[in-house]
């Protein structure tokens, strides 16, 4: 009888330990909230004018396509690039992509830096149109990356404050 009791207690203890250790994930189950980080990125981008100091399109350095252009990320979502002669107007935003089923990132707290210029495919500014992943941001530098789902090429884009 004592042996059966001990075996029963051992089984109950084992099941109890196993059930407490099983978990589908390590977080508390609440959705990611990137709103503070998004606000900080937007604030940095909106402060002043920026220049592209690096644009690498799938291994090709195309930084010179944007020489002389100053970029302004405005609070109304407009993006204006001007070199004194030509002005290009587009849109920009910073969005939380953590609920997306996008195949270009498995990061649960993915924040996208979105750029769109309504130009033809032959225009250099069309190459900037993307939902860029953020590598790093500071008050003077914004580094972005995009890994193409189609050809697997990697694009790098860096803005630095004037």
PDB file of C-alpha atoms in Angstrom:
ATOM      1  CA  UNK A   1       0.000   0.000   0.000  1.00  0.00           C
ATOM      2  CA  UNK A   2       2.807   2.376   0.906  1.00  0.00           C
ATOM      3  CA  UNK A   3       4.552   1.586  -2.405  1.00  0.00           C
ATOM      4  CA  UNK A   4       1.396   2.399  -4.399  1.00  0.00           C
ATOM      5  CA  UNK A   5       0.964   5.654  -2.472  1.00  0.00           C
ATOM      6  CA  UNK A   6       4.563   6.716  -3.168  1.00  0.00           C
ATOM      7  CA  UNK A   7       4.205   5.829  -6.855  1.00  0.00           C
ATOM      8  CA  UNK A   8       0.987   7.855  -7.071  1.00  0.00           C
ATOM      9  CA  UNK A   9       2.640  10.849  -5.407  1.00  0.00           C
ATOM     10  CA  UNK A  10       5.643  10.559  -7.715  1.00  0.00           C
ATOM     11  CA  UNK A  11       3.364  10.505 -10.797  1.00  0.00           C
ATOM     12  CA  UNK A  12       1.374  13.509  -9.585  1.00  0.00           C
ATOM     13  CA  UNK A  13       4.584  15.433  -8.868  1.00  0.00           C
ATOM     14  CA  UNK A  14       5.979  14.551 -12.305  1.00  0.00           C
ATOM     15  CA  UNK A  15       2.835  15.699 -14.108  1.00  0.00           C
ATOM     16  CA  UNK A  16       2.743  18.848 -12.046  1.00  0.00           C
ATOM     17  CA  UNK A  17       6.343  19.722 -12.913  1.00  0.00           C
ATOM     18  CA  UNK A  18       5.883  18.906 -16.603  1.00  0.00           C
ATOM     19  CA  UNK A  19       2.786  21.051 -16.928  1.00  0.00           C
ATOM     20  CA  UNK A  20       4.429  24.015 -15.223  1.00  0.00           C
ATOM     21  CA  UNK A  21       7.457  23.844 -17.521  1.00  0.00           C
ATOM     22  CA  UNK A  22       5.571  23.646 -20.817  1.00  0.00           C
ATOM     23  CA  UNK A  23       5.030  26.949 -22.550  1.00  0.00           C
ATOM     24  CA  UNK A  24       4.494  27.963 -26.162  1.00  0.00           C
ATOM     25  CA  UNK A  25       6.599  31.112 -25.718  1.00  0.00           C
ATOM     26  CA  UNK A  26       8.629  32.967 -23.164  1.00  0.00           C
ATOM     27  CA  UNK A  27       6.706  36.227 -23.046  1.00  0.00           C
ATOM     28  CA  UNK A  28       3.639  37.209 -21.093  1.00  0.00           C
ATOM     29  CA  UNK A  29       1.330  36.847 -24.078  1.00  0.00           C
ATOM     30  CA  UNK A  30       0.731  40.555 -24.482  1.00  0.00           C
ATOM     31  CA  UNK A  31       1.265  42.076 -27.928  1.00  0.00           C
ATOM     32  CA  UNK A  32       4.438  44.045 -28.591  1.00  0.00           C
ATOM     33  CA  UNK A  33       4.083  47.761 -28.119  1.00  0.00           C
ATOM     34  CA  UNK A  34       6.599  49.691 -30.161  1.00  0.00           C
ATOM     35  CA  UNK A  35       4.796  53.031 -29.952  1.00  0.00           C
ATOM     36  CA  UNK A  36       7.483  54.744 -27.848  1.00  0.00           C
ATOM     37  CA  UNK A  37      10.290  53.626 -30.167  1.00  0.00           C
ATOM     38  CA  UNK A  38       8.244  54.657 -33.236  1.00  0.00           C
ATOM     39  CA  UNK A  39       7.647  58.108 -31.710  1.00  0.00           C
ATOM     40  CA  UNK A  40      11.389  58.508 -31.060  1.00  0.00           C
ATOM     41  CA  UNK A  41      12.283  57.538 -34.645  1.00  0.00           C
ATOM     42  CA  UNK A  42       9.669  59.917 -36.086  1.00  0.00           C
ATOM     43  CA  UNK A  43      10.888  62.749 -33.876  1.00  0.00           C
ATOM     44  CA  UNK A  44      14.500  62.230 -34.938  1.00  0.00           C
ATOM     45  CA  UNK A  45      13.598  62.072 -38.640  1.00  0.00           C
ATOM     46  CA  UNK A  46      11.486  65.248 -38.464  1.00  0.00           C
ATOM     47  CA  UNK A  47      14.261  67.309 -36.891  1.00  0.00           C
ATOM     48  CA  UNK A  48      16.177  68.997 -39.675  1.00  0.00           C
ATOM     49  CA  UNK A  49      17.241  67.970 -43.156  1.00  0.00           C
ATOM     50  CA  UNK A  50      19.066  64.818 -44.172  1.00  0.00           C
ATOM     51  CA  UNK A  51      21.344  63.616 -46.954  1.00  0.00           C
ATOM     52  CA  UNK A  52      21.836  60.113 -48.298  1.00  0.00           C
ATOM     53  CA  UNK A  53      25.399  59.130 -47.435  1.00  0.00           C
ATOM     54  CA  UNK A  54      25.065  55.511 -48.545  1.00  0.00           C
ATOM     55  CA  UNK A  55      22.710  53.788 -50.944  1.00  0.00           C
ATOM     56  CA  UNK A  56      23.723  50.294 -51.956  1.00  0.00           C
ATOM     57  CA  UNK A  57      21.239  48.581 -54.278  1.00  0.00           C
ATOM     58  CA  UNK A  58      21.967  44.823 -54.327  1.00  0.00           C
ATOM     59  CA  UNK A  59      25.726  45.326 -54.335  1.00  0.00           C
ATOM     60  CA  UNK A  60      25.760  48.442 -56.551  1.00  0.00           C
ATOM     61  CA  UNK A  61      26.773  51.716 -54.906  1.00  0.00           C
ATOM     62  CA  UNK A  62      24.211  54.237 -56.170  1.00  0.00           C
ATOM     63  CA  UNK A  63      24.790  56.944 -53.553  1.00  0.00           C
ATOM     64  CA  UNK A  64      25.782  59.451 -56.246  1.00  0.00           C
ATOM     65  CA  UNK A  65      22.247  59.308 -57.728  1.00  0.00           C
ATOM     66  CA  UNK A  66      21.157  61.459 -54.772  1.00  0.00           C
ATOM     67  CA  UNK A  67      24.151  63.822 -54.460  1.00  0.00           C
ATOM     68  CA  UNK A  68      23.064  67.347 -53.558  1.00  0.00           C
ATOM     69  CA  UNK A  69      19.559  66.350 -52.424  1.00  0.00           C
ATOM     70  CA  UNK A  70      18.333  67.435 -49.004  1.00  0.00           C
ATOM     71  CA  UNK A  71      15.524  65.287 -47.579  1.00  0.00           C
ATOM     72  CA  UNK A  72      12.879  66.644 -45.194  1.00  0.00           C
ATOM     73  CA  UNK A  73      10.665  64.185 -43.307  1.00  0.00           C
ATOM     74  CA  UNK A  74       7.660  66.348 -42.454  1.00  0.00           C
ATOM     75  CA  UNK A  75       5.188  65.769 -39.610  1.00  0.00           C
ATOM     76  CA  UNK A  76       2.272  65.555 -42.092  1.00  0.00           C
ATOM     77  CA  UNK A  77       3.842  62.439 -43.655  1.00  0.00           C
ATOM     78  CA  UNK A  78       5.230  64.219 -46.699  1.00  0.00           C
ATOM     79  CA  UNK A  79       8.811  63.603 -47.773  1.00  0.00           C
ATOM     80  CA  UNK A  80      10.475  66.334 -49.807  1.00  0.00           C
ATOM     81  CA  UNK A  81      13.821  65.957 -51.564  1.00  0.00           C
ATOM     82  CA  UNK A  82      15.326  69.010 -53.221  1.00  0.00           C
ATOM     83  CA  UNK A  83      18.674  69.878 -54.763  1.00  0.00           C
ATOM     84  CA  UNK A  84      17.869  73.543 -55.458  1.00  0.00           C
ATOM     85  CA  UNK A  85      16.754  72.816 -59.030  1.00  0.00           C
ATOM     86  CA  UNK A  86      14.621  69.681 -58.775  1.00  0.00           C
ATOM     87  CA  UNK A  87      12.103  68.849 -56.063  1.00  0.00           C
ATOM     88  CA  UNK A  88      10.672  65.386 -55.490  1.00  0.00           C
ATOM     89  CA  UNK A  89       7.696  64.926 -53.180  1.00  0.00           C
ATOM     90  CA  UNK A  90       6.662  61.627 -51.662  1.00  0.00           C
ATOM     91  CA  UNK A  91       5.466  60.173 -48.380  1.00  0.00           C
ATOM     92  CA  UNK A  92       7.058  58.518 -45.397  1.00  0.00           C
ATOM     93  CA  UNK A  93       5.929  56.757 -42.244  1.00  0.00           C
ATOM     94  CA  UNK A  94       7.206  54.574 -39.437  1.00  0.00           C
ATOM     95  CA  UNK A  95       4.974  51.594 -38.714  1.00  0.00           C
ATOM     96  CA  UNK A  96       4.803  48.629 -36.383  1.00  0.00           C
ATOM     97  CA  UNK A  97       5.045  45.508 -38.528  1.00  0.00           C
ATOM     98  CA  UNK A  98       4.946  43.042 -35.625  1.00  0.00           C
ATOM     99  CA  UNK A  99       1.529  41.712 -36.637  1.00  0.00           C
ATOM    100  CA  UNK A 100       2.421  41.305 -40.289  1.00  0.00           C
ATOM    101  CA  UNK A 101       2.942  37.934 -41.901  1.00  0.00           C
ATOM    102  CA  UNK A 102       5.742  39.400 -43.998  1.00  0.00           C
ATOM    103  CA  UNK A 103       8.317  36.900 -45.162  1.00  0.00           C
ATOM    104  CA  UNK A 104      11.240  39.317 -45.090  1.00  0.00           C
ATOM    105  CA  UNK A 105      11.616  39.339 -41.323  1.00  0.00           C
ATOM    106  CA  UNK A 106      10.986  36.938 -38.490  1.00  0.00           C
ATOM    107  CA  UNK A 107      11.529  39.627 -35.884  1.00  0.00           C
ATOM    108  CA  UNK A 108       8.483  39.970 -33.633  1.00  0.00           C
ATOM    109  CA  UNK A 109       9.162  43.636 -32.915  1.00  0.00           C
ATOM    110  CA  UNK A 110       9.808  44.724 -36.483  1.00  0.00           C
ATOM    111  CA  UNK A 111       9.448  48.441 -37.146  1.00  0.00           C
ATOM    112  CA  UNK A 112       9.350  49.603 -40.754  1.00  0.00           C
ATOM    113  CA  UNK A 113      10.550  52.921 -42.141  1.00  0.00           C
ATOM    114  CA  UNK A 114       8.337  53.371 -45.222  1.00  0.00           C
ATOM    115  CA  UNK A 115       9.316  55.582 -48.164  1.00  0.00           C
ATOM    116  CA  UNK A 116       7.254  56.179 -51.297  1.00  0.00           C
ATOM    117  CA  UNK A 117       7.851  58.523 -54.221  1.00  0.00           C
ATOM    118  CA  UNK A 118       5.151  58.374 -56.962  1.00  0.00           C
ATOM    119  CA  UNK A 119       7.592  58.172 -59.878  1.00  0.00           C
ATOM    120  CA  UNK A 120       8.082  55.857 -62.860  1.00  0.00           C
ATOM    121  CA  UNK A 121      10.277  52.752 -62.481  1.00  0.00           C
ATOM    122  CA  UNK A 122      13.003  54.458 -64.527  1.00  0.00           C
ATOM    123  CA  UNK A 123      13.395  57.285 -61.961  1.00  0.00           C
ATOM    124  CA  UNK A 124      16.243  56.931 -59.408  1.00  0.00           C
ATOM    125  CA  UNK A 125      13.860  57.824 -56.569  1.00  0.00           C
ATOM    126  CA  UNK A 126      11.809  54.702 -57.302  1.00  0.00           C
ATOM    127  CA  UNK A 127      14.706  52.665 -55.866  1.00  0.00           C
ATOM    128  CA  UNK A 128      14.035  54.270 -52.461  1.00  0.00           C
ATOM    129  CA  UNK A 129      10.413  53.070 -52.393  1.00  0.00           C
ATOM    130  CA  UNK A 130      10.230  50.306 -49.815  1.00  0.00           C
ATOM    131  CA  UNK A 131       9.246  49.256 -46.320  1.00  0.00           C
ATOM    132  CA  UNK A 132      12.768  49.410 -44.920  1.00  0.00           C
ATOM    133  CA  UNK A 133      13.850  47.601 -41.766  1.00  0.00           C
ATOM    134  CA  UNK A 134      15.677  49.806 -39.290  1.00  0.00           C
ATOM    135  CA  UNK A 135      19.273  48.885 -38.506  1.00  0.00           C
ATOM    136  CA  UNK A 136      19.870  51.847 -36.185  1.00  0.00           C
ATOM    137  CA  UNK A 137      18.726  55.400 -35.545  1.00  0.00           C
ATOM    138  CA  UNK A 138      20.176  58.357 -33.712  1.00  0.00           C
ATOM    139  CA  UNK A 139      19.656  62.110 -33.785  1.00  0.00           C
ATOM    140  CA  UNK A 140      22.164  62.346 -36.669  1.00  0.00           C
ATOM    141  CA  UNK A 141      21.937  59.030 -38.541  1.00  0.00           C
ATOM    142  CA  UNK A 142      19.263  56.639 -39.819  1.00  0.00           C
ATOM    143  CA  UNK A 143      20.467  53.274 -41.178  1.00  0.00           C
ATOM    144  CA  UNK A 144      17.999  51.109 -43.098  1.00  0.00           C
ATOM    145  CA  UNK A 145      18.121  47.697 -44.791  1.00  0.00           C
ATOM    146  CA  UNK A 146      15.895  45.692 -47.098  1.00  0.00           C
ATOM    147  CA  UNK A 147      16.394  42.061 -48.046  1.00  0.00           C
ATOM    148  CA  UNK A 148      14.479  41.321 -51.207  1.00  0.00           C
ATOM    149  CA  UNK A 149      12.166  38.336 -51.134  1.00  0.00           C
ATOM    150  CA  UNK A 150      12.490  37.845 -54.885  1.00  0.00           C
ATOM    151  CA  UNK A 151      16.169  37.809 -55.738  1.00  0.00           C
ATOM    152  CA  UNK A 152      17.554  37.829 -52.202  1.00  0.00           C
ATOM    153  CA  UNK A 153      19.521  41.039 -52.833  1.00  0.00           C
ATOM    154  CA  UNK A 154      20.280  43.321 -49.921  1.00  0.00           C
ATOM    155  CA  UNK A 155      19.742  47.075 -50.161  1.00  0.00           C
ATOM    156  CA  UNK A 156      21.300  49.485 -47.652  1.00  0.00           C
ATOM    157  CA  UNK A 157      20.214  53.103 -47.182  1.00  0.00           C
ATOM    158  CA  UNK A 158      21.782  55.605 -44.786  1.00  0.00           C
ATOM    159  CA  UNK A 159      20.596  59.152 -44.103  1.00  0.00           C
ATOM    160  CA  UNK A 160      22.789  61.565 -42.153  1.00  0.00           C
ATOM    161  CA  UNK A 161      21.694  64.913 -40.788  1.00  0.00           C
ATOM    162  CA  UNK A 162      23.031  68.019 -42.582  1.00  0.00           C
TER     163      UNK A 162
END
